[in-house]
Short mmCIF file of N, CA and C in Angstrom, two decimals:
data_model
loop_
_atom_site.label_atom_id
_atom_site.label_comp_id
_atom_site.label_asym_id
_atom_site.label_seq_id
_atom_site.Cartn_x
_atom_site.Cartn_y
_atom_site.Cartn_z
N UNK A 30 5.02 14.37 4.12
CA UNK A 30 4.30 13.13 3.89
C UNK A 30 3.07 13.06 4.80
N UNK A 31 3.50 13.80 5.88
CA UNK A 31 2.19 13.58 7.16
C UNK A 31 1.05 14.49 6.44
N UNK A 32 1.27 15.67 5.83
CA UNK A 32 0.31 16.47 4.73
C UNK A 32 -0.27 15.78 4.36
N UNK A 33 -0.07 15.18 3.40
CA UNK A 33 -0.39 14.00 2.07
C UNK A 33 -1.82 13.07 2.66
N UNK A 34 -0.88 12.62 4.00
CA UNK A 34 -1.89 11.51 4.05
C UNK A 34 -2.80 11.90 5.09
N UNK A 35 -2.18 13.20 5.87
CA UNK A 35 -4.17 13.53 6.57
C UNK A 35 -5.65 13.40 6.12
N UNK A 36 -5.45 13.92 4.90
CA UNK A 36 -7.10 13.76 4.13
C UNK A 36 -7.33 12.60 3.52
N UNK A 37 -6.54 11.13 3.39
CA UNK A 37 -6.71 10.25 3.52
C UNK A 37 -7.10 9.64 4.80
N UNK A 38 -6.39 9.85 5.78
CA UNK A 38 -6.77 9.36 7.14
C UNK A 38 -8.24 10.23 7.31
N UNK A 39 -8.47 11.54 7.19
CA UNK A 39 -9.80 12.44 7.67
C UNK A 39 -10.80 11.07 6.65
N UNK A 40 -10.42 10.44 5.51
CA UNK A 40 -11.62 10.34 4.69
C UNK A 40 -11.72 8.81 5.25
N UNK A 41 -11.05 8.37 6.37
CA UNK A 41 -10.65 6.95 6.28
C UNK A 41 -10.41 5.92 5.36
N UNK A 42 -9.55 6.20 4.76
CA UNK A 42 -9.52 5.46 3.24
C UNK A 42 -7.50 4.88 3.71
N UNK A 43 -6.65 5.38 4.83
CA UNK A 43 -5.65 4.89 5.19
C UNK A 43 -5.52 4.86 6.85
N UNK A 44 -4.79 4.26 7.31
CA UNK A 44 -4.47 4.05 8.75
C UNK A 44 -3.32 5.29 8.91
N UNK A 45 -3.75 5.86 10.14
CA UNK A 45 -3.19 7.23 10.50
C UNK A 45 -1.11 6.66 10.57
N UNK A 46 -0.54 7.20 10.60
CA UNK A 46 0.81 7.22 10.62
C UNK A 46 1.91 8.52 11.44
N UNK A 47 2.10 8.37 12.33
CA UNK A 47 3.24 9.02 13.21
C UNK A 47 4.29 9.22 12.11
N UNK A 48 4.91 10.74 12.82
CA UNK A 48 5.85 11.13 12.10
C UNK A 48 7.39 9.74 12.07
N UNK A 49 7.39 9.59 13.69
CA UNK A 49 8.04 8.73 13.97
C UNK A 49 8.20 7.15 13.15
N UNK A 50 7.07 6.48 13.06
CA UNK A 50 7.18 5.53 12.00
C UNK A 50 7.10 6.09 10.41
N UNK A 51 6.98 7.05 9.88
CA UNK A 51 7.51 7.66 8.43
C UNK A 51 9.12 7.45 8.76
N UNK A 52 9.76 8.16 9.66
CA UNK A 52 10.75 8.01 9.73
C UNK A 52 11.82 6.94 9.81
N UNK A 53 11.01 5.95 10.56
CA UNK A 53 11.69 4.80 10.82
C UNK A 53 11.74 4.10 9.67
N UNK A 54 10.24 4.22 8.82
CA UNK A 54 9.71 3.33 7.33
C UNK A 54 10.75 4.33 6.33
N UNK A 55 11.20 4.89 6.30
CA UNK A 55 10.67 5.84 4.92
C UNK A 55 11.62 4.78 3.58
N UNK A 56 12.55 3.89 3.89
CA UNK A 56 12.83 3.47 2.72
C UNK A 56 11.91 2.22 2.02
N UNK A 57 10.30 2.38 2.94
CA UNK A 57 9.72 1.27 2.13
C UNK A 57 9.04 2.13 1.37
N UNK A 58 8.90 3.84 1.51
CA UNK A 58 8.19 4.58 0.74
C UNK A 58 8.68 4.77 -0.51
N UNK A 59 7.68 5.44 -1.88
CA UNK A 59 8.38 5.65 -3.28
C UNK A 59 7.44 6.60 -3.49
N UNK A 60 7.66 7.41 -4.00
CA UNK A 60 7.59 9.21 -3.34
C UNK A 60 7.38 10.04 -5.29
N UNK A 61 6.54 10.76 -5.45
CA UNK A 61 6.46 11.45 -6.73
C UNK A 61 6.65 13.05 -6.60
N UNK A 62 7.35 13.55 -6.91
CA UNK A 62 7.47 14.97 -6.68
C UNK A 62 7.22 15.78 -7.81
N UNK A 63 6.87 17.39 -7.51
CA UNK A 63 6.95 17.90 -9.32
C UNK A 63 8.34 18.49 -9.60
N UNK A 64 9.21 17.65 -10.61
CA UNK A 64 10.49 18.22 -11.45
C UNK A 64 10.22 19.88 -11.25
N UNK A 65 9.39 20.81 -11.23
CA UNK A 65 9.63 22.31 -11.58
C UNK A 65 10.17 22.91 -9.80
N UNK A 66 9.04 22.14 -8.95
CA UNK A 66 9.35 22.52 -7.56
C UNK A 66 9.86 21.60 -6.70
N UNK A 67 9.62 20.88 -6.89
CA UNK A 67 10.00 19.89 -5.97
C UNK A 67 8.89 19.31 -4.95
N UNK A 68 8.03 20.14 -5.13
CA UNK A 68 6.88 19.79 -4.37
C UNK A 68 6.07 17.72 -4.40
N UNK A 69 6.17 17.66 -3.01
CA UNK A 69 5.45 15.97 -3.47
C UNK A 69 3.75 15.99 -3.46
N UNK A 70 4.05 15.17 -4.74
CA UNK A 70 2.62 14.57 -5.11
C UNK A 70 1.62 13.35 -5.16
N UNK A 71 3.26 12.26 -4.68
CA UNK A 71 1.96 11.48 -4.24
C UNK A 71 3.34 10.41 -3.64
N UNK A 72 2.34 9.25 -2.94
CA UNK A 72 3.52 8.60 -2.03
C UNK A 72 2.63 7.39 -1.93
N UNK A 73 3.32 6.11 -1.75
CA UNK A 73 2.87 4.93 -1.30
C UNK A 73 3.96 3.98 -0.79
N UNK A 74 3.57 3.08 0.09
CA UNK A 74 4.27 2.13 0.67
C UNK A 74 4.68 0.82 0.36
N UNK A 75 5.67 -0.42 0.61
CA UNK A 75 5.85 -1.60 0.45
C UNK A 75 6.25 -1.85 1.56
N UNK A 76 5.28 -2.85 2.79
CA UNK A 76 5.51 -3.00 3.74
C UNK A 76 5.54 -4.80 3.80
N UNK A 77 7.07 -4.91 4.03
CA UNK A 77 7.17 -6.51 4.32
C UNK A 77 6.76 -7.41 5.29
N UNK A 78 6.30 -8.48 5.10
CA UNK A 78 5.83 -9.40 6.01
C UNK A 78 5.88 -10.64 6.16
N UNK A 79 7.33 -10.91 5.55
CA UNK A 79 7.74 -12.08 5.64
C UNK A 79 6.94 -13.45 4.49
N UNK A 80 7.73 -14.42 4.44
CA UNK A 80 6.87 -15.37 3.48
C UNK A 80 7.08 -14.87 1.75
N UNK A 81 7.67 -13.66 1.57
CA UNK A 81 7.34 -13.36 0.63
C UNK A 81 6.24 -12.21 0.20
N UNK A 82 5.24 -11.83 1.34
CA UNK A 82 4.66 -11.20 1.29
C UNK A 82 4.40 -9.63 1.67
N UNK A 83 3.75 -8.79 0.55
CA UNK A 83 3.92 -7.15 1.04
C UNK A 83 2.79 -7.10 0.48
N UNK A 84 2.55 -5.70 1.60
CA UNK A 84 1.75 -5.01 1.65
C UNK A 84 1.47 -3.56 1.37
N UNK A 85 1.04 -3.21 0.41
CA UNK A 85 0.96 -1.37 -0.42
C UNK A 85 0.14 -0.84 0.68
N UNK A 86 0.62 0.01 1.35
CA UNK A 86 -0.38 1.06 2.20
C UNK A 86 0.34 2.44 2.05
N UNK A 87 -0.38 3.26 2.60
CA UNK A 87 -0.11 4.36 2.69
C UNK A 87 0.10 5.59 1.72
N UNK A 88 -0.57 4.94 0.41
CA UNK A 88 -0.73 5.09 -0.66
C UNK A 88 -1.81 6.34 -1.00
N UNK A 89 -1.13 7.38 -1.03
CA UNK A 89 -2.44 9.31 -1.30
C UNK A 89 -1.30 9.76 -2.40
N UNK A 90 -2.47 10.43 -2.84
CA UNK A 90 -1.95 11.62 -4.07
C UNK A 90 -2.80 12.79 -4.06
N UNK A 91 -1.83 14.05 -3.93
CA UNK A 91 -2.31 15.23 -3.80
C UNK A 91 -3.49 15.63 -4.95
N UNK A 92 -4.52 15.86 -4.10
CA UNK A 92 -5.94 16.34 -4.37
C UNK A 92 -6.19 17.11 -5.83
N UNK A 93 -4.97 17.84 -6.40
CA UNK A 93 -5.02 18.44 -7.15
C UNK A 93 -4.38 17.53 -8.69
N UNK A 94 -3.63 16.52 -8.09
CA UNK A 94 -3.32 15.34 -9.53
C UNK A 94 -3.88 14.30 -9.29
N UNK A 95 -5.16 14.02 -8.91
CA UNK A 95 -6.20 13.19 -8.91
C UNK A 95 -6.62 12.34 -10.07
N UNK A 96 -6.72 11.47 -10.40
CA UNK A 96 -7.40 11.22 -11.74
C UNK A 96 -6.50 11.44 -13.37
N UNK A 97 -4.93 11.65 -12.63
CA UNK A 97 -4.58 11.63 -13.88
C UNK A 97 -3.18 10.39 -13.67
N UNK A 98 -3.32 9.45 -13.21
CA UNK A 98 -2.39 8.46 -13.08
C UNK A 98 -1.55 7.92 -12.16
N UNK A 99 -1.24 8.91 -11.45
CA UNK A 99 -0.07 8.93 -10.43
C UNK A 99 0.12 8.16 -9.77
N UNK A 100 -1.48 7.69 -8.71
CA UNK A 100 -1.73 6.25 -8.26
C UNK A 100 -1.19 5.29 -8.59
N UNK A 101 -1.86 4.84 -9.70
CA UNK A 101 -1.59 3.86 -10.39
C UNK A 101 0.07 3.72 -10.71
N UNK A 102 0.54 4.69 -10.99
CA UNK A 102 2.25 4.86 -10.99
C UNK A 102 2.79 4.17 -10.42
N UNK A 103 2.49 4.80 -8.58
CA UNK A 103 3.14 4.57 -7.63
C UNK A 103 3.30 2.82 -7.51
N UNK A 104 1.66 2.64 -7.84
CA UNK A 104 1.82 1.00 -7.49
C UNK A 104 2.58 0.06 -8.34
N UNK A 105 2.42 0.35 -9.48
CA UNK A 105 2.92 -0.10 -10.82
C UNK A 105 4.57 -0.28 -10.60
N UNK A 106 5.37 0.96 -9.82
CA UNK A 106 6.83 1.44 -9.03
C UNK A 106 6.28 0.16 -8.02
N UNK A 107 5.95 0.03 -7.09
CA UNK A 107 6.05 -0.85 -6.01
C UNK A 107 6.06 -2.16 -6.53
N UNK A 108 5.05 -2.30 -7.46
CA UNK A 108 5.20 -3.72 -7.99
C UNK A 108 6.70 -3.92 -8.50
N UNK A 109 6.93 -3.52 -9.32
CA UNK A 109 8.55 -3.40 -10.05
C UNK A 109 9.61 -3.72 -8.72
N UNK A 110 9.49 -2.79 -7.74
CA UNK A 110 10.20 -2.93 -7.07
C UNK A 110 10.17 -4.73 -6.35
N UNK A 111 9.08 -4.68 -5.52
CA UNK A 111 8.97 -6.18 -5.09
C UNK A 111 9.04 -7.59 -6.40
N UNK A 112 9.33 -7.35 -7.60
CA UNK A 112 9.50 -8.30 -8.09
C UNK A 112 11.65 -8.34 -8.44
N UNK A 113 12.22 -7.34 -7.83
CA UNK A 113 13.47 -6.76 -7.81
C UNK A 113 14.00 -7.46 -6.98
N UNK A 114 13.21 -7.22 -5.62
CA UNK A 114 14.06 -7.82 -4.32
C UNK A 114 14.49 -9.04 -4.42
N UNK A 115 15.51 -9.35 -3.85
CA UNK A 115 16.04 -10.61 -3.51
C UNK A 115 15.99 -11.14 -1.94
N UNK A 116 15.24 -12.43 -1.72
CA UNK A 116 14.60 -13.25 -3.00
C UNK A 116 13.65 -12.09 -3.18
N UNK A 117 12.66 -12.37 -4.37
CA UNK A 117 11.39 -11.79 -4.86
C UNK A 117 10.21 -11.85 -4.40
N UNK A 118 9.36 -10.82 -4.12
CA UNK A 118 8.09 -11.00 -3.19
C UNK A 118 7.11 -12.05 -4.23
N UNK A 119 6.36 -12.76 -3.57
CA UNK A 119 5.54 -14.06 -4.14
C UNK A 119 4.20 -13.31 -3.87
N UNK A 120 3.25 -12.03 -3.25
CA UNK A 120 2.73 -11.61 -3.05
C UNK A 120 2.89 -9.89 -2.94
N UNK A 121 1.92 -9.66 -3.79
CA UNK A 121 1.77 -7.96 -3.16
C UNK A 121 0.32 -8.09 -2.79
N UNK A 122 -0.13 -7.56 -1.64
CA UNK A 122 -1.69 -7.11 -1.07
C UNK A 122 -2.10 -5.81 -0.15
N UNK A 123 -3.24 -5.39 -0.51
CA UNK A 123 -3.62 -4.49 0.03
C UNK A 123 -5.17 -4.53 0.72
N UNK A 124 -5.66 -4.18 1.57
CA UNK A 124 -6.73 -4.15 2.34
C UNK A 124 -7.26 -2.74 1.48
N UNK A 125 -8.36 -1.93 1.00
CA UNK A 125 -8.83 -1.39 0.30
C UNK A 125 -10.09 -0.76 0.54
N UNK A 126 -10.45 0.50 0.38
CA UNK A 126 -11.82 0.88 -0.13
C UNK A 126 -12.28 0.73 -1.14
N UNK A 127 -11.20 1.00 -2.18
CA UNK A 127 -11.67 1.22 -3.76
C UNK A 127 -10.76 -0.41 -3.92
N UNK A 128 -11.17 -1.53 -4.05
CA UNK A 128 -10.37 -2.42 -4.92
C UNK A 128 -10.80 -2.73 -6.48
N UNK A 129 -11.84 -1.72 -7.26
CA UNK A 129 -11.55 -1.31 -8.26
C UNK A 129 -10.21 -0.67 -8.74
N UNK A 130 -9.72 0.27 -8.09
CA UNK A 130 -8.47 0.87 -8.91
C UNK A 130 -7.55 -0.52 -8.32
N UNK A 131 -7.55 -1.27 -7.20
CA UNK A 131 -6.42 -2.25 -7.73
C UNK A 131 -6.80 -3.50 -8.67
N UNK A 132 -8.08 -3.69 -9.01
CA UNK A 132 -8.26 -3.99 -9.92
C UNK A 132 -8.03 -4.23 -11.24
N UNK A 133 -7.83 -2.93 -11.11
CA UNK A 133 -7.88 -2.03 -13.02
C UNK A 133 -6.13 -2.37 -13.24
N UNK A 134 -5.42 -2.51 -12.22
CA UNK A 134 -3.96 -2.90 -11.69
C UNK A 134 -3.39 -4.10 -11.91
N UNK A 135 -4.40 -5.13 -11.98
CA UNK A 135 -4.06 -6.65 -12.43
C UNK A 135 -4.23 -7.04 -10.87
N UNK A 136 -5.12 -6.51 -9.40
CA UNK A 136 -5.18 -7.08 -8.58
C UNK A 136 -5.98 -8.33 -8.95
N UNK A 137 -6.54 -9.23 -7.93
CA UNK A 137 -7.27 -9.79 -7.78
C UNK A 137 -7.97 -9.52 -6.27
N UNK A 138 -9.48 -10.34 -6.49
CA UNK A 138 -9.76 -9.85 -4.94
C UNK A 138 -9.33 -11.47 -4.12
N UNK A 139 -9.40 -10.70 -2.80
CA UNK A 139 -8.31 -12.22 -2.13
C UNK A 139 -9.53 -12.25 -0.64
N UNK A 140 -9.51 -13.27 0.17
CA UNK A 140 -9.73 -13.45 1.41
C UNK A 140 -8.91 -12.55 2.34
N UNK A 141 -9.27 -11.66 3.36
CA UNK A 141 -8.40 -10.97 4.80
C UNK A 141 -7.67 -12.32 5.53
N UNK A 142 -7.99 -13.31 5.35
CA UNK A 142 -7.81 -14.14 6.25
C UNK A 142 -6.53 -14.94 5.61
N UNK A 143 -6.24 -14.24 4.19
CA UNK A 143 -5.03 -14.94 3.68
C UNK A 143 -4.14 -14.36 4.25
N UNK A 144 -3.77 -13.43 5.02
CA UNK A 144 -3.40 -12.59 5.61
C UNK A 144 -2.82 -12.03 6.98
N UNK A 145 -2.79 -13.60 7.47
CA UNK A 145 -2.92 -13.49 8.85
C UNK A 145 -1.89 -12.40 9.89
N UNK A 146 -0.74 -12.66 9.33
CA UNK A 146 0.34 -11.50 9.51
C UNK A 146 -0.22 -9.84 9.60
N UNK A 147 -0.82 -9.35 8.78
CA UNK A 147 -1.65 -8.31 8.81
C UNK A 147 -2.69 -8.48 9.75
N UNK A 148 -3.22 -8.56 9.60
CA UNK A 148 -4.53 -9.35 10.53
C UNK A 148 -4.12 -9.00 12.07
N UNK A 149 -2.88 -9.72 12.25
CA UNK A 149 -2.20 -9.79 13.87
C UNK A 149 -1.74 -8.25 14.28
N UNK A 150 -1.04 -7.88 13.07
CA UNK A 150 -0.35 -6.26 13.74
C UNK A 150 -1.20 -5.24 13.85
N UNK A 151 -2.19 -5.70 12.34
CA UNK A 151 -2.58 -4.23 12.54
C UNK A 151 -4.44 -4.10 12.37
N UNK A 152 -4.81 -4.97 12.16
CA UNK A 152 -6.22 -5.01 11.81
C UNK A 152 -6.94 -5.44 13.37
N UNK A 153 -6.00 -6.37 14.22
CA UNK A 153 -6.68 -6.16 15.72
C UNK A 153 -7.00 -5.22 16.29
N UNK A 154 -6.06 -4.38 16.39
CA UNK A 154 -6.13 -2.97 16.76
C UNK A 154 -7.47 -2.50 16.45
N UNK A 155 -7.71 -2.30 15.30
CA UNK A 155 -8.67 -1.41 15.09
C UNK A 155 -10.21 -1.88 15.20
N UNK A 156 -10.81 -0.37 15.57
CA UNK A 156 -11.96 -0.29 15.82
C UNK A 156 -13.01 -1.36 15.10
N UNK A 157 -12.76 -1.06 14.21
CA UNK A 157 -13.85 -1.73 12.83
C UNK A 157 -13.66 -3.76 12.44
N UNK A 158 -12.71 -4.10 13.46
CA UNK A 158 -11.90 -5.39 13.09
C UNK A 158 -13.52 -6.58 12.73
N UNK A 159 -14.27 -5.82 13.98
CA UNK A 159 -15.85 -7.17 13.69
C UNK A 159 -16.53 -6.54 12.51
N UNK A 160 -16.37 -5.17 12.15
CA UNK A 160 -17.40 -5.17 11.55
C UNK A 160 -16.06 -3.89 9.86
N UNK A 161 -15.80 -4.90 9.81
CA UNK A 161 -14.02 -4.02 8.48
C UNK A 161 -15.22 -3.90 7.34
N UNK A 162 -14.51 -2.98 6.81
CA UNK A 162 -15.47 -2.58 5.47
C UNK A 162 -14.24 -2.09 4.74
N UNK A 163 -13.19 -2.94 4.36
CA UNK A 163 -12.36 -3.31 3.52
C UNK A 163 -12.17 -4.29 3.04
N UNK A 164 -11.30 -4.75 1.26
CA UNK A 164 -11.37 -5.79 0.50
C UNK A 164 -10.38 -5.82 0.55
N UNK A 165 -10.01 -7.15 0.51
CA UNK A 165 -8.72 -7.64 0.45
C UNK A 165 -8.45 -7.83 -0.79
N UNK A 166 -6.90 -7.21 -1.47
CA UNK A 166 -6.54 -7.47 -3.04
C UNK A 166 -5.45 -8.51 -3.12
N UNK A 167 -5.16 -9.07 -4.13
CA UNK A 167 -3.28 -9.14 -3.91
C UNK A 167 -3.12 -9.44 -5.46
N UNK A 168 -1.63 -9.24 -5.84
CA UNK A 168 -1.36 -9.59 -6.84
C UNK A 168 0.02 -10.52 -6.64
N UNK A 169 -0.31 -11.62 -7.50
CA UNK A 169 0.46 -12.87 -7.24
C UNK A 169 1.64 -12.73 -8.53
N UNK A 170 2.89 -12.64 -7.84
CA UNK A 170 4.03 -12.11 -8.98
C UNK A 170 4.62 -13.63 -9.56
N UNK A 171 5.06 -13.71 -10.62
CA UNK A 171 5.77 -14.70 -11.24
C UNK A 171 7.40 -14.81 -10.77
N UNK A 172 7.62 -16.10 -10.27
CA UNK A 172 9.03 -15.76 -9.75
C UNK A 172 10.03 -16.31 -11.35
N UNK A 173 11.26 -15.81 -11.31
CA UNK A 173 11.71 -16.00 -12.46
C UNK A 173 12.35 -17.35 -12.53
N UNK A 174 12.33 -17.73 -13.84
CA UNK A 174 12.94 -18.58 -13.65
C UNK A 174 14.34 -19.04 -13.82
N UNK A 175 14.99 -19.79 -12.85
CA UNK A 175 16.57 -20.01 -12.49
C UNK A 175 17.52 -20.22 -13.41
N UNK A 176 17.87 -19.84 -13.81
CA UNK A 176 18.87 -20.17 -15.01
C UNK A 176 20.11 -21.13 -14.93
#
């Protein structure tokens, strides 16, 4: 997984990740491999934050199945999943380079500042916090109704 997402982190398009927190995370990960080898091809995250709210990061697909869906898969899997949990996430969001492809996803674009939870852990930290050159997405899930 640390493979995967180096040339995301080299392109800055994800926040770098220790083997150690893969490990600790890995059941928020959902993982694509190829059926012939087993080899993985692409991986993304659902990282909780209380309120109802998650966050897709960590989200690469190998260089060579680019452009033919997989992405979009993964998230499409994460969404599914957070509308599963009990209770059900009331939010999925992502901080973004491209918030075209979450777009094309049924995102919407959202305020950083809806966000504050993110904001606190992990966007202080970083270098770029005065001057971020990321969009905030989210997609707002339908909770079901009670029977």
């Amino acid at each position: 997984m640390l493979a995967l997402l180096d040339e995301y982190v080299r392109q800055q398009l994800v926040l770098p990740r220790t083997a150690e927190e893969l490990q600790q995370n890995y059941r928020n990960f959902t993982v694509a491999c190829n059926e012939a080898d087993g080899r993985l091809l692409g991986i993304a995250a659902l990282r909780p934050f209380g309120d109802g709210f998650y966050e897709v990061r960590s989200l690469a697909v190998d260089c060579e199945f680019q452009g033919r869906g997989l992405g979009g898969a993964l998230v499409k899997a994460l969404l599914e999943r957070a509308r599963n949990l009990q209770p059900p996430a009331s939010c999925v969001f992502a901080l973004t380079k491209r918030p075209h492809f979450f777009q094309w996803l049924g995102f919407q674009l959202a305020k950083r500042e809806a966000f504050p939870a993110k904001i606190w852990l992990d966007c202080r930290q970083c270098p770029k916090f005065d001057c971020c050159d990321e969009i905030a997405v989210e997609y707002r899930l339908e909770r079901k109704a009670e029977a």
